[in-house]
Short mmCIF file of C-alpha atoms in Angstrom, two decimals:
data_model
loop_
_atom_site.label_atom_id
_atom_site.label_comp_id
_atom_site.label_asym_id
_atom_site.label_seq_id
_atom_site.Cartn_x
_atom_site.Cartn_y
_atom_site.Cartn_z
CA UNK A 1 -0.59 0.29 52.18
CA UNK A 2 -0.72 -3.31 52.90
CA UNK A 3 -3.33 -5.05 55.46
CA UNK A 4 -3.76 -8.17 56.59
CA UNK A 5 -5.09 -10.35 59.14
CA UNK A 6 -3.43 -13.40 60.30
CA UNK A 7 -4.03 -16.24 62.69
CA UNK A 8 -2.41 -16.94 66.20
CA UNK A 9 -3.23 -20.59 67.90
CA UNK A 10 -2.78 -21.12 71.53
CA UNK A 11 -3.37 -20.98 74.80
CA UNK A 12 -4.81 -18.58 76.90
CA UNK A 13 -2.30 -17.92 80.09
CA UNK A 14 -3.43 -15.73 83.07
CA UNK A 15 -5.10 -12.20 82.53
CA UNK A 16 -6.07 -9.34 83.70
CA UNK A 17 -8.82 -6.83 83.93
CA UNK A 18 -8.80 -2.98 84.81
CA UNK A 19 -10.40 0.31 83.83
CA UNK A 20 -8.46 3.60 83.67
CA UNK A 21 -10.71 7.08 83.33
CA UNK A 22 -9.09 10.74 81.32
CA UNK A 23 -10.12 13.75 82.31
CA UNK A 24 -10.37 16.70 80.40
CA UNK A 25 -11.30 20.17 80.58
CA UNK A 26 -12.50 22.86 78.28
CA UNK A 27 -13.68 26.29 78.04
CA UNK A 28 -12.64 29.47 79.03
CA UNK A 29 -14.03 29.56 82.79
CA UNK A 30 -16.39 32.60 81.90
CA UNK A 31 -19.82 33.06 81.35
CA UNK A 32 -21.04 32.66 77.62
CA UNK A 33 -18.33 29.65 78.18
CA UNK A 34 -18.38 28.22 81.25
CA UNK A 35 -15.44 25.25 82.11
CA UNK A 36 -16.51 21.94 81.21
CA UNK A 37 -15.10 18.84 82.62
CA UNK A 38 -16.04 15.17 80.62
CA UNK A 39 -14.20 11.64 81.38
CA UNK A 40 -14.17 8.53 79.15
CA UNK A 41 -13.72 5.41 80.94
CA UNK A 42 -11.16 2.69 78.79
CA UNK A 43 -11.28 -0.56 79.72
CA UNK A 44 -8.43 -2.72 79.53
CA UNK A 45 -7.67 -6.81 79.16
CA UNK A 46 -4.51 -7.96 79.62
CA UNK A 47 -3.42 -11.28 79.07
CA UNK A 48 -0.52 -13.41 78.10
CA UNK A 49 -1.21 -16.10 75.98
CA UNK A 50 1.23 -19.22 74.10
CA UNK A 51 1.42 -20.35 70.80
CA UNK A 52 1.58 -23.86 69.89
CA UNK A 53 5.90 -22.86 69.15
CA UNK A 54 5.92 -22.27 72.86
CA UNK A 55 6.82 -18.56 72.75
CA UNK A 56 4.46 -16.43 74.73
CA UNK A 57 3.12 -13.16 74.11
CA UNK A 58 1.27 -10.45 76.16
CA UNK A 59 -2.05 -9.21 74.36
CA UNK A 60 -3.53 -5.87 75.58
CA UNK A 61 -7.18 -4.95 74.33
CA UNK A 62 -9.14 -1.54 74.94
CA UNK A 63 -12.89 -1.36 75.67
CA UNK A 64 -12.29 -5.43 74.13
CA UNK A 65 -12.30 -8.48 75.79
CA UNK A 66 -11.55 -12.57 75.29
CA UNK A 67 -14.18 -14.63 77.33
CA UNK A 68 -11.92 -17.71 78.27
CA UNK A 69 -10.37 -19.13 81.31
CA UNK A 70 -6.30 -20.40 81.58
CA UNK A 71 -5.63 -22.92 79.65
CA UNK A 72 -8.41 -22.60 77.00
CA UNK A 73 -7.56 -23.09 73.36
CA UNK A 74 -7.43 -20.31 71.45
CA UNK A 75 -7.11 -18.46 68.06
CA UNK A 76 -6.52 -14.87 68.02
CA UNK A 77 -6.88 -12.62 64.95
CA UNK A 78 -3.87 -9.79 64.29
CA UNK A 79 -5.03 -7.60 61.74
CA UNK A 80 -1.82 -5.71 60.37
CA UNK A 81 0.93 -3.35 58.53
CA UNK A 82 3.88 -2.24 58.26
CA UNK A 83 3.92 -0.11 61.06
CA UNK A 84 1.38 -1.34 63.33
CA UNK A 85 -0.98 -4.95 65.04
CA UNK A 86 -3.65 -5.45 67.18
CA UNK A 87 -6.83 -8.09 67.49
CA UNK A 88 -9.31 -8.24 65.80
CA UNK A 89 -11.37 -11.07 66.84
CA UNK A 90 -11.42 -14.63 68.27
CA UNK A 91 -12.38 -18.64 68.51
CA UNK A 92 -12.44 -20.17 71.76
CA UNK A 93 -12.38 -23.53 70.53
CA UNK A 94 -13.27 -24.95 74.01
CA UNK A 95 -16.07 -22.65 74.06
CA UNK A 96 -17.98 -22.36 70.61
CA UNK A 97 -17.68 -18.82 71.30
CA UNK A 98 -16.53 -16.26 68.60
CA UNK A 99 -16.14 -13.16 68.61
CA UNK A 100 -14.96 -9.84 65.38
CA UNK A 101 -14.30 -7.18 67.53
CA UNK A 102 -14.79 -3.11 66.15
CA UNK A 103 -12.03 -2.10 63.94
CA UNK A 104 -12.14 1.81 64.62
CA UNK A 105 -9.28 1.90 67.35
CA UNK A 106 -7.13 -0.05 65.38
CA UNK A 107 -7.32 1.78 62.10
CA UNK A 108 -6.98 4.49 63.40
CA UNK A 109 -3.67 4.19 64.73
CA UNK A 110 -2.49 2.87 61.58
CA UNK A 111 -3.91 5.54 59.91
CA UNK A 112 -2.53 8.20 61.67
CA UNK A 113 0.85 6.67 60.93
CA UNK A 114 0.53 5.97 57.21
CA UNK A 115 2.68 7.64 53.98
CA UNK A 116 -0.06 10.46 52.82
CA UNK A 117 -0.91 11.43 56.51
CA UNK A 118 3.29 12.24 57.25
CA UNK A 119 3.09 13.90 53.24
CA UNK A 120 0.29 16.55 53.94
CA UNK A 121 1.85 17.54 57.22
CA UNK A 122 5.46 17.73 55.72
CA UNK A 123 4.10 19.56 52.48
CA UNK A 124 2.18 22.50 54.91
CA UNK A 125 4.81 22.71 56.74
CA UNK A 126 7.11 23.45 54.13
CA UNK A 127 4.82 25.83 52.39
CA UNK A 128 4.21 27.23 55.96
CA UNK A 129 8.15 28.48 55.89
CA UNK A 130 8.10 29.36 52.07
CA UNK A 131 4.77 32.08 52.50
CA UNK A 132 6.36 33.12 56.10
CA UNK A 133 9.52 33.88 54.33
CA UNK A 134 7.32 35.55 51.08
CA UNK A 135 4.16 36.74 52.53
CA UNK A 136 4.94 37.14 56.20
CA UNK A 137 4.21 35.23 59.70
CA UNK A 138 0.11 35.71 59.57
CA UNK A 139 0.26 33.27 55.68
CA UNK A 140 2.68 31.31 56.76
CA UNK A 141 0.62 30.09 60.09
CA UNK A 142 -2.52 30.24 58.04
CA UNK A 143 -1.22 27.98 55.04
CA UNK A 144 0.33 25.64 57.85
CA UNK A 145 -3.35 25.57 60.05
CA UNK A 146 -4.76 24.88 56.51
CA UNK A 147 -2.23 21.59 56.28
CA UNK A 148 -3.37 20.42 59.53
CA UNK A 149 -6.74 20.32 59.17
CA UNK A 150 -6.01 18.57 55.51
CA UNK A 151 -3.81 15.48 57.41
CA UNK A 152 -6.82 15.58 59.62
CA UNK A 153 -9.11 15.28 56.97
CA UNK A 154 -6.99 12.63 55.34
CA UNK A 155 -6.32 10.33 58.62
CA UNK A 156 -10.23 10.06 58.86
CA UNK A 157 -10.98 9.60 55.29
CA UNK A 158 -7.66 6.57 55.35
CA UNK A 159 -8.99 5.02 58.65
CA UNK A 160 -12.82 4.51 56.93
CA UNK A 161 -10.84 2.68 53.98
CA UNK A 162 -9.20 0.72 56.42
CA UNK A 163 -11.58 0.00 58.82
CA UNK A 164 -13.63 -1.56 56.16
CA UNK A 165 -11.56 -3.40 54.59
CA UNK A 166 -10.04 -4.80 57.94
CA UNK A 167 -13.77 -6.18 59.62
CA UNK A 168 -13.50 -7.68 55.27
CA UNK A 169 -10.55 -9.59 55.86
CA UNK A 170 -11.40 -10.44 59.80
CA UNK A 171 -15.05 -12.00 58.40
CA UNK A 172 -13.28 -14.34 55.98
CA UNK A 173 -9.83 -14.79 58.03
CA UNK A 174 -13.12 -15.58 60.93
CA UNK A 175 -14.67 -18.17 59.06
CA UNK A 176 -11.74 -20.20 57.49
CA UNK A 177 -10.05 -20.31 60.91
CA UNK A 178 -13.05 -21.68 62.12
CA UNK A 179 -13.30 -24.47 59.99
CA UNK A 180 -9.80 -25.19 60.17
CA UNK A 181 -7.33 -24.92 62.38
CA UNK A 182 -4.58 -26.63 64.18
CA UNK A 183 -6.75 -28.12 67.16
CA UNK A 184 -9.63 -29.18 64.67
CA UNK A 185 -7.32 -30.92 62.87
CA UNK A 186 -6.02 -32.42 65.92
CA UNK A 187 -9.36 -33.56 67.01
CA UNK A 188 -10.21 -34.96 63.43
CA UNK A 189 -6.60 -37.25 63.14
CA UNK A 190 -7.39 -38.06 66.79
CA UNK A 191 -10.74 -40.29 65.80
CA UNK A 192 -9.81 -40.98 61.95
CA UNK A 193 -6.87 -42.88 64.03
CA UNK A 194 -9.47 -44.65 66.34
CA UNK A 195 -10.15 -48.27 65.42
CA UNK A 196 -13.73 -48.76 65.27
CA UNK A 197 -14.27 -52.21 66.94
CA UNK A 198 -16.77 -54.58 64.00
CA UNK A 199 -19.19 -56.97 66.02
CA UNK A 200 -20.92 -60.29 64.28
CA UNK A 201 -24.68 -60.06 64.91
#
């Protein structure tokens, strides 16, 4: 799986922040297994980003945020593979602030779309059908359940390695982009073109 981190340069436009709460229940409602209610709160930061080529892009972050006002010059770091992409960090050129995000959520989504997971699920399904015909329904069901567990394990292992690779690439790209980007290059060019007056003393 080809993973890369690319740089998007542009300006912060309008944005909003809001929260979503998902409620889950577990348990059968008996004395030994009472019903438990759990909630997970997710903070979502959505904003529009105007790239240097004039195109506009909507960015959505989960439990992360870009600290910037409208008009601030930003360098966004985008982690991506063939199937999925997401923001892994940013540089605010106007404030000098930079930040790398936690990549676990992005890595998990990338891993769930990967070929090894699909291959294991497909193999488990085929084996379940074959064993179901040969040895009965229970054997087929057990094989399919084993395939599901193996696919989940493969996804977690794959996610771990994707997370590590994304973090490494994000750090390298951040260092490079902090020193060399269109905005700092623009400043250097302005300074270099400003005539220096020399006065005799």
